[in-house]
């Protein structure tokens, strides 16, 4: 039961992170190492606004997501966009950004572990297992978000443009789609998704300035397993890894430390056996 | 003239792809641009639709080598050589690219909607969709199918249909018959004649010279980035040297 709950929550959270990460890679070929750092900043944001300032939790969440998105857009405009066609430079820049955000958090909040109160208390029991209402709430909200992003991508004009751009930038250009504007919008959506994930999952987590690393590794594993650039792949792979993780933690009592290595092993195995992932698109040269 | 290219020059690093060409297409005409492989036909179409300039900008950013692009392109009375690719479409100059390039992961219908991205209204786009379906009934039958699974001929129909969704004044089509069966080729050419009949001006790049010369008003022969001859199909075929050396007939 625990595995089911944890697996579902971790899986859906990973899916949100991985989809955001895939989106901006697909549209602008940006590998954003700072993706989960944005997730961390949003989690700290909700801690700061709701615990330190005593604001309403929902309001804190909205402010955090908006704040993180703003940082993301500014960083993109002034740092990433000018060097975007240099994949290596982008990688280094986003990695530096992640560490920079980590140091800022360390300065502002120290390295102490922090936690955020549950928004709703209480639990109920099913077959002897405790299920907290907070867990249920988080899962529900994340699912709604997944549905919303699916709707955006599959059913709207913007979503069509994003998917077209992800597949063939040049032809998308020929359809009148403005590449740099779409890249900016996609980046904002991607960072907002990371921020949102951090804000909703925050109450179930212990916050610390290094909390971006582990999800980064696992998210990368998800993206590799699902196939870089494939939204559907990210989604399915996220749940596979979410459950694997929960299972590891369940079977090996001290397993929490194994989460990262297990993800890495899966990633390496996939890269060795099926580099394009489950649903990978073997990227065609653009010309 | 609807389209006028004046002293166009394209260089990639030291390689000269287009060496000072000038040509024009008048309203309602079907004009072909023919010539051997690597003559610069696709580059010409890519230059006038803004793709070379776009690539130049990407290269500039990645410092991956330089593209040199010069010359004047006028479309419908306005200069467009400084206009970005995604704006040129809006003005009615549309390219149906080489190798068809449908969005392979999208359905046929989604591809057509992508073509209507700049559509003025939903009703207008739906009208256009019906026109495209009338012209290519196979696209209607397969509207829900993933485009990557279509046959080559169907993909070409899709690529043309997608381009039509943006209501082109001038449609540039790059090698639509390449890689298709003889039967399919004939069908593609029939469709192109239908488009001409509908009043769409067409600039056609093709290898299949003998068929194309029967359809066109005028033709340009390109070789090594230069226009080496122009005229009606008959005129060009009369010239022994052109026929043997450049058209391979
Ligand atoms: N991106 C590029 N960089 C360098 N050279 C290119 C590039 N694209 C095409 N070329 C070269 O330019 C010449 C013209 O190409 P192209 O316009 O595609 O010819 P065509 O369409 O007539 O076959 C060819 O020799 C080709 O090798
Ligand atoms: Mg060509």
PDB file of N, CA, C and O in Angstrom, chain A residues 140-184:
ATOM      1  N   UNK A 140      -3.752  14.457  -6.119  1.00  0.00           N
ATOM      2  CA  UNK A 140      -4.857  14.998  -6.911  1.00  0.00           C
ATOM      3  C   UNK A 140      -4.436  16.226  -7.697  1.00  0.00           C
ATOM      4  O   UNK A 140      -4.684  16.320  -8.911  1.00  0.00           O
ATOM      5  N   UNK A 141      -3.760  17.146  -7.016  1.00  0.00           N
ATOM      6  CA  UNK A 141      -3.361  18.393  -7.681  1.00  0.00           C
ATOM      7  C   UNK A 141      -2.384  18.111  -8.823  1.00  0.00           C
ATOM      8  O   UNK A 141      -2.496  18.668  -9.915  1.00  0.00           O
ATOM      9  N   UNK A 142      -1.421  17.206  -8.550  1.00  0.00           N
ATOM     10  CA  UNK A 142      -0.439  16.885  -9.585  1.00  0.00           C
ATOM     11  C   UNK A 142      -1.118  16.225 -10.792  1.00  0.00           C
ATOM     12  O   UNK A 142      -0.807  16.531 -11.943  1.00  0.00           O
ATOM     13  N   UNK A 143      -2.090  15.361 -10.513  1.00  0.00           N
ATOM     14  CA  UNK A 143      -2.820  14.727 -11.624  1.00  0.00           C
ATOM     15  C   UNK A 143      -3.565  15.767 -12.456  1.00  0.00           C
ATOM     16  O   UNK A 143      -3.539  15.723 -13.686  1.00  0.00           O
ATOM     17  N   UNK A 144      -4.196  16.703 -11.771  1.00  0.00           N
ATOM     18  CA  UNK A 144      -4.913  17.758 -12.496  1.00  0.00           C
ATOM     19  C   UNK A 144      -3.944  18.529 -13.381  1.00  0.00           C
ATOM     20  O   UNK A 144      -4.212  18.833 -14.543  1.00  0.00           O
ATOM     21  N   UNK A 145      -2.771  18.798 -12.825  1.00  0.00           N
ATOM     22  CA  UNK A 145      -1.754  19.529 -13.577  1.00  0.00           C
ATOM     23  C   UNK A 145      -1.312  18.735 -14.807  1.00  0.00           C
ATOM     24  O   UNK A 145      -1.133  19.294 -15.884  1.00  0.00           O
ATOM     25  N   UNK A 146      -1.137  17.418 -14.619  1.00  0.00           N
ATOM     26  CA  UNK A 146      -0.742  16.581 -15.760  1.00  0.00           C
ATOM     27  C   UNK A 146      -1.806  16.626 -16.852  1.00  0.00           C
ATOM     28  O   UNK A 146      -1.504  16.708 -18.031  1.00  0.00           O
ATOM     29  N   UNK A 147      -3.066  16.576 -16.418  1.00  0.00           N
ATOM     30  CA  UNK A 147      -4.155  16.660 -17.391  1.00  0.00           C
ATOM     31  C   UNK A 147      -4.140  18.003 -18.103  1.00  0.00           C
ATOM     32  O   UNK A 147      -4.318  18.084 -19.317  1.00  0.00           O
ATOM     33  N   UNK A 148      -3.892  19.057 -17.322  1.00  0.00           N
ATOM     34  CA  UNK A 148      -3.891  20.401 -17.905  1.00  0.00           C
ATOM     35  C   UNK A 148      -2.795  20.525 -18.957  1.00  0.00           C
ATOM     36  O   UNK A 148      -3.023  21.054 -20.047  1.00  0.00           O
ATOM     37  N   UNK A 149      -1.610  19.995 -18.654  1.00  0.00           N
ATOM     38  CA  UNK A 149      -0.507  20.126 -19.606  1.00  0.00           C
ATOM     39  C   UNK A 149      -0.776  19.269 -20.841  1.00  0.00           C
ATOM     40  O   UNK A 149      -0.474  19.656 -21.973  1.00  0.00           O
ATOM     41  N   UNK A 150      -1.409  18.110 -20.610  1.00  0.00           N
ATOM     42  CA  UNK A 150      -1.794  17.271 -21.743  1.00  0.00           C
ATOM     43  C   UNK A 150      -2.772  18.027 -22.645  1.00  0.00           C
ATOM     44  O   UNK A 150      -2.623  18.055 -23.861  1.00  0.00           O
ATOM     45  N   UNK A 151      -3.743  18.659 -22.026  1.00  0.00           N
ATOM     46  CA  UNK A 151      -4.734  19.413 -22.781  1.00  0.00           C
ATOM     47  C   UNK A 151      -4.053  20.533 -23.575  1.00  0.00           C
ATOM     48  O   UNK A 151      -4.289  20.719 -24.758  1.00  0.00           O
ATOM     49  N   UNK A 152      -3.180  21.253 -22.893  1.00  0.00           N
ATOM     50  CA  UNK A 152      -2.472  22.354 -23.553  1.00  0.00           C
ATOM     51  C   UNK A 152      -1.723  21.854 -24.783  1.00  0.00           C
ATOM     52  O   UNK A 152      -1.798  22.442 -25.864  1.00  0.00           O
ATOM     53  N   UNK A 153      -1.017  20.743 -24.621  1.00  0.00           N
ATOM     54  CA  UNK A 153      -0.184  20.247 -25.721  1.00  0.00           C
ATOM     55  C   UNK A 153      -1.003  19.655 -26.857  1.00  0.00           C
ATOM     56  O   UNK A 153      -0.690  19.841 -28.028  1.00  0.00           O
ATOM     57  N   UNK A 154      -2.058  18.913 -26.499  1.00  0.00           N
ATOM     58  CA  UNK A 154      -2.766  18.159 -27.529  1.00  0.00           C
ATOM     59  C   UNK A 154      -3.950  18.907 -28.138  1.00  0.00           C
ATOM     60  O   UNK A 154      -4.387  18.577 -29.233  1.00  0.00           O
ATOM     61  N   UNK A 155      -4.494  19.866 -27.419  1.00  0.00           N
ATOM     62  CA  UNK A 155      -5.764  20.427 -27.869  1.00  0.00           C
ATOM     63  C   UNK A 155      -5.736  21.920 -28.184  1.00  0.00           C
ATOM     64  O   UNK A 155      -6.763  22.476 -28.534  1.00  0.00           O
ATOM     65  N   UNK A 156      -4.601  22.575 -28.013  1.00  0.00           N
ATOM     66  CA  UNK A 156      -4.597  24.012 -28.281  1.00  0.00           C
ATOM     67  C   UNK A 156      -3.647  24.346 -29.428  1.00  0.00           C
ATOM     68  O   UNK A 156      -2.796  23.544 -29.800  1.00  0.00           O
ATOM     69  N   UNK A 157      -3.821  25.560 -29.934  1.00  0.00           N
ATOM     70  CA  UNK A 157      -2.996  26.036 -31.036  1.00  0.00           C
ATOM     71  C   UNK A 157      -1.550  26.172 -30.578  1.00  0.00           C
ATOM     72  O   UNK A 157      -0.615  25.794 -31.281  1.00  0.00           O
ATOM     73  N   UNK A 158      -1.372  26.687 -29.355  1.00  0.00           N
ATOM     74  CA  UNK A 158      -0.021  26.810 -28.802  1.00  0.00           C
ATOM     75  C   UNK A 158       0.642  25.441 -28.695  1.00  0.00           C
ATOM     76  O   UNK A 158       1.809  25.267 -29.054  1.00  0.00           O
ATOM     77  N   UNK A 159      -0.126  24.455 -28.208  1.00  0.00           N
ATOM     78  CA  UNK A 159       0.418  23.110 -28.065  1.00  0.00           C
ATOM     79  C   UNK A 159       0.847  22.526 -29.401  1.00  0.00           C
ATOM     80  O   UNK A 159       1.904  21.905 -29.513  1.00  0.00           O
ATOM     81  N   UNK A 160       0.042  22.774 -30.424  1.00  0.00           N
ATOM     82  CA  UNK A 160       0.374  22.280 -31.760  1.00  0.00           C
ATOM     83  C   UNK A 160       1.681  22.913 -32.234  1.00  0.00           C
ATOM     84  O   UNK A 160       2.552  22.237 -32.788  1.00  0.00           O
ATOM     85  N   UNK A 161       1.815  24.210 -31.969  1.00  0.00           N
ATOM     86  CA  UNK A 161       3.039  24.906 -32.381  1.00  0.00           C
ATOM     87  C   UNK A 161       4.244  24.346 -31.628  1.00  0.00           C
ATOM     88  O   UNK A 161       5.307  24.124 -32.213  1.00  0.00           O
ATOM     89  N   UNK A 162       4.076  24.082 -30.335  1.00  0.00           N
ATOM     90  CA  UNK A 162       5.180  23.535 -29.541  1.00  0.00           C
ATOM     91  C   UNK A 162       5.588  22.169 -30.084  1.00  0.00           C
ATOM     92  O   UNK A 162       6.772  21.880 -30.279  1.00  0.00           O
ATOM     93  N   UNK A 163       4.605  21.330 -30.378  1.00  0.00           N
ATOM     94  CA  UNK A 163       4.937  19.995 -30.874  1.00  0.00           C
ATOM     95  C   UNK A 163       5.560  20.057 -32.269  1.00  0.00           C
ATOM     96  O   UNK A 163       6.463  19.290 -32.591  1.00  0.00           O
ATOM     97  N   UNK A 164       5.056  20.969 -33.102  1.00  0.00           N
ATOM     98  CA  UNK A 164       5.633  21.106 -34.442  1.00  0.00           C
ATOM     99  C   UNK A 164       7.079  21.564 -34.343  1.00  0.00           C
ATOM    100  O   UNK A 164       7.973  21.031 -34.998  1.00  0.00           O
ATOM    101  N   UNK A 165       7.294  22.579 -33.502  1.00  0.00           N
ATOM    102  CA  UNK A 165       8.627  23.137 -33.333  1.00  0.00           C
ATOM    103  C   UNK A 165       9.584  22.073 -32.800  1.00  0.00           C
ATOM    104  O   UNK A 165      10.734  21.998 -33.214  1.00  0.00           O
ATOM    105  N   UNK A 166       9.081  21.244 -31.865  1.00  0.00           N
ATOM    106  CA  UNK A 166       9.928  20.204 -31.289  1.00  0.00           C
ATOM    107  C   UNK A 166      10.340  19.191 -32.354  1.00  0.00           C
ATOM    108  O   UNK A 166      11.417  18.618 -32.285  1.00  0.00           O
ATOM    109  N   UNK A 167       9.478  18.995 -33.344  1.00  0.00           N
ATOM    110  CA  UNK A 167       9.823  17.990 -34.341  1.00  0.00           C
ATOM    111  C   UNK A 167      10.702  18.535 -35.461  1.00  0.00           C
ATOM    112  O   UNK A 167      11.637  17.868 -35.900  1.00  0.00           O
ATOM    113  N   UNK A 168      10.412  19.702 -35.954  1.00  0.00           N
ATOM    114  CA  UNK A 168      11.177  20.249 -37.078  1.00  0.00           C
ATOM    115  C   UNK A 168      11.102  21.775 -37.034  1.00  0.00           C
ATOM    116  O   UNK A 168      10.141  22.365 -37.505  1.00  0.00           O
ATOM    117  N   UNK A 169      12.150  22.371 -36.460  1.00  0.00           N
ATOM    118  CA  UNK A 169      12.153  23.821 -36.288  1.00  0.00           C
ATOM    119  C   UNK A 169      11.994  24.558 -37.604  1.00  0.00           C
ATOM    120  O   UNK A 169      11.293  25.557 -37.697  1.00  0.00           O
ATOM    121  N   UNK A 170      12.695  24.036 -38.624  1.00  0.00           N
ATOM    122  CA  UNK A 170      12.711  24.752 -39.882  1.00  0.00           C
ATOM    123  C   UNK A 170      11.331  24.762 -40.546  1.00  0.00           C
ATOM    124  O   UNK A 170      10.851  25.808 -40.976  1.00  0.00           O
ATOM    125  N   UNK A 171      10.694  23.598 -40.592  1.00  0.00           N
ATOM    126  CA  UNK A 171       9.377  23.542 -41.217  1.00  0.00           C
ATOM    127  C   UNK A 171       8.363  24.330 -40.376  1.00  0.00           C
ATOM    128  O   UNK A 171       7.484  24.999 -40.917  1.00  0.00           O
ATOM    129  N   UNK A 172       8.496  24.279 -39.054  1.00  0.00           N
ATOM    130  CA  UNK A 172       7.605  25.064 -38.198  1.00  0.00           C
ATOM    131  C   UNK A 172       7.715  26.543 -38.540  1.00  0.00           C
ATOM    132  O   UNK A 172       6.718  27.264 -38.620  1.00  0.00           O
ATOM    133  N   UNK A 173       8.944  26.969 -38.778  1.00  0.00           N
ATOM    134  CA  UNK A 173       9.192  28.332 -39.226  1.00  0.00           C
ATOM    135  C   UNK A 173       8.428  28.634 -40.507  1.00  0.00           C
ATOM    136  O   UNK A 173       7.846  29.711 -40.666  1.00  0.00           O
ATOM    137  N   UNK A 174       8.417  27.666 -41.408  1.00  0.00           N
ATOM    138  CA  UNK A 174       7.728  27.828 -42.693  1.00  0.00           C
ATOM    139  C   UNK A 174       6.214  27.925 -42.524  1.00  0.00           C
ATOM    140  O   UNK A 174       5.507  28.347 -43.425  1.00  0.00           O
ATOM    141  N   UNK A 175       5.708  27.457 -41.376  1.00  0.00           N
ATOM    142  CA  UNK A 175       4.277  27.540 -41.122  1.00  0.00           C
ATOM    143  C   UNK A 175       3.926  28.887 -40.462  1.00  0.00           C
ATOM    144  O   UNK A 175       2.788  29.122 -40.079  1.00  0.00           O
ATOM    145  N   UNK A 176       4.935  29.714 -40.265  1.00  0.00           N
ATOM    146  CA  UNK A 176       4.693  31.014 -39.650  1.00  0.00           C
ATOM    147  C   UNK A 176       4.853  31.020 -38.139  1.00  0.00           C
ATOM    148  O   UNK A 176       4.444  31.966 -37.471  1.00  0.00           O
ATOM    149  N   UNK A 177       5.426  29.936 -37.605  1.00  0.00           N
ATOM    150  CA  UNK A 177       5.604  29.887 -36.149  1.00  0.00           C
ATOM    151  C   UNK A 177       6.906  30.598 -35.786  1.00  0.00           C
ATOM    152  O   UNK A 177       7.954  30.308 -36.346  1.00  0.00           O
ATOM    153  N   UNK A 178       6.803  31.510 -34.834  1.00  0.00           N
ATOM    154  CA  UNK A 178       7.947  32.325 -34.446  1.00  0.00           C
ATOM    155  C   UNK A 178       8.794  31.575 -33.427  1.00  0.00           C
ATOM    156  O   UNK A 178       8.408  31.406 -32.275  1.00  0.00           O
ATOM    157  N   UNK A 179       9.964  31.148 -33.890  1.00  0.00           N
ATOM    158  CA  UNK A 179      10.794  30.251 -33.101  1.00  0.00           C
ATOM    159  C   UNK A 179      11.205  30.848 -31.756  1.00  0.00           C
ATOM    160  O   UNK A 179      11.042  30.215 -30.717  1.00  0.00           O
ATOM    161  N   UNK A 180      11.712  32.079 -31.765  1.00  0.00           N
ATOM    162  CA  UNK A 180      12.246  32.592 -30.506  1.00  0.00           C
ATOM    163  C   UNK A 180      11.119  32.902 -29.516  1.00  0.00           C
ATOM    164  O   UNK A 180      11.274  32.714 -28.310  1.00  0.00           O
ATOM    165  N   UNK A 181       9.983  33.326 -30.052  1.00  0.00           N
ATOM    166  CA  UNK A 181       8.875  33.581 -29.130  1.00  0.00           C
ATOM    167  C   UNK A 181       8.367  32.277 -28.501  1.00  0.00           C
ATOM    168  O   UNK A 181       8.103  32.206 -27.306  1.00  0.00           O
ATOM    169  N   UNK A 182       8.252  31.239 -29.344  1.00  0.00           N
ATOM    170  CA  UNK A 182       7.784  29.953 -28.824  1.00  0.00           C
ATOM    171  C   UNK A 182       8.765  29.372 -27.809  1.00  0.00           C
ATOM    172  O   UNK A 182       8.355  28.774 -26.809  1.00  0.00           O
ATOM    173  N   UNK A 183      10.058  29.572 -28.060  1.00  0.00           N
ATOM    174  CA  UNK A 183      11.062  29.068 -27.118  1.00  0.00           C
ATOM    175  C   UNK A 183      10.874  29.746 -25.766  1.00  0.00           C
ATOM    176  O   UNK A 183      10.904  29.093 -24.714  1.00  0.00           O
ATOM    177  N   UNK A 184      10.636  31.055 -25.791  1.00  0.00           N
ATOM    178  CA  UNK A 184      10.430  31.798 -24.547  1.00  0.00           C
ATOM    179  C   UNK A 184       9.182  31.307 -23.805  1.00  0.00           C
ATOM    180  O   UNK A 184       9.212  31.065 -22.597  1.00  0.00           O
TER     181      UNK A 184
END
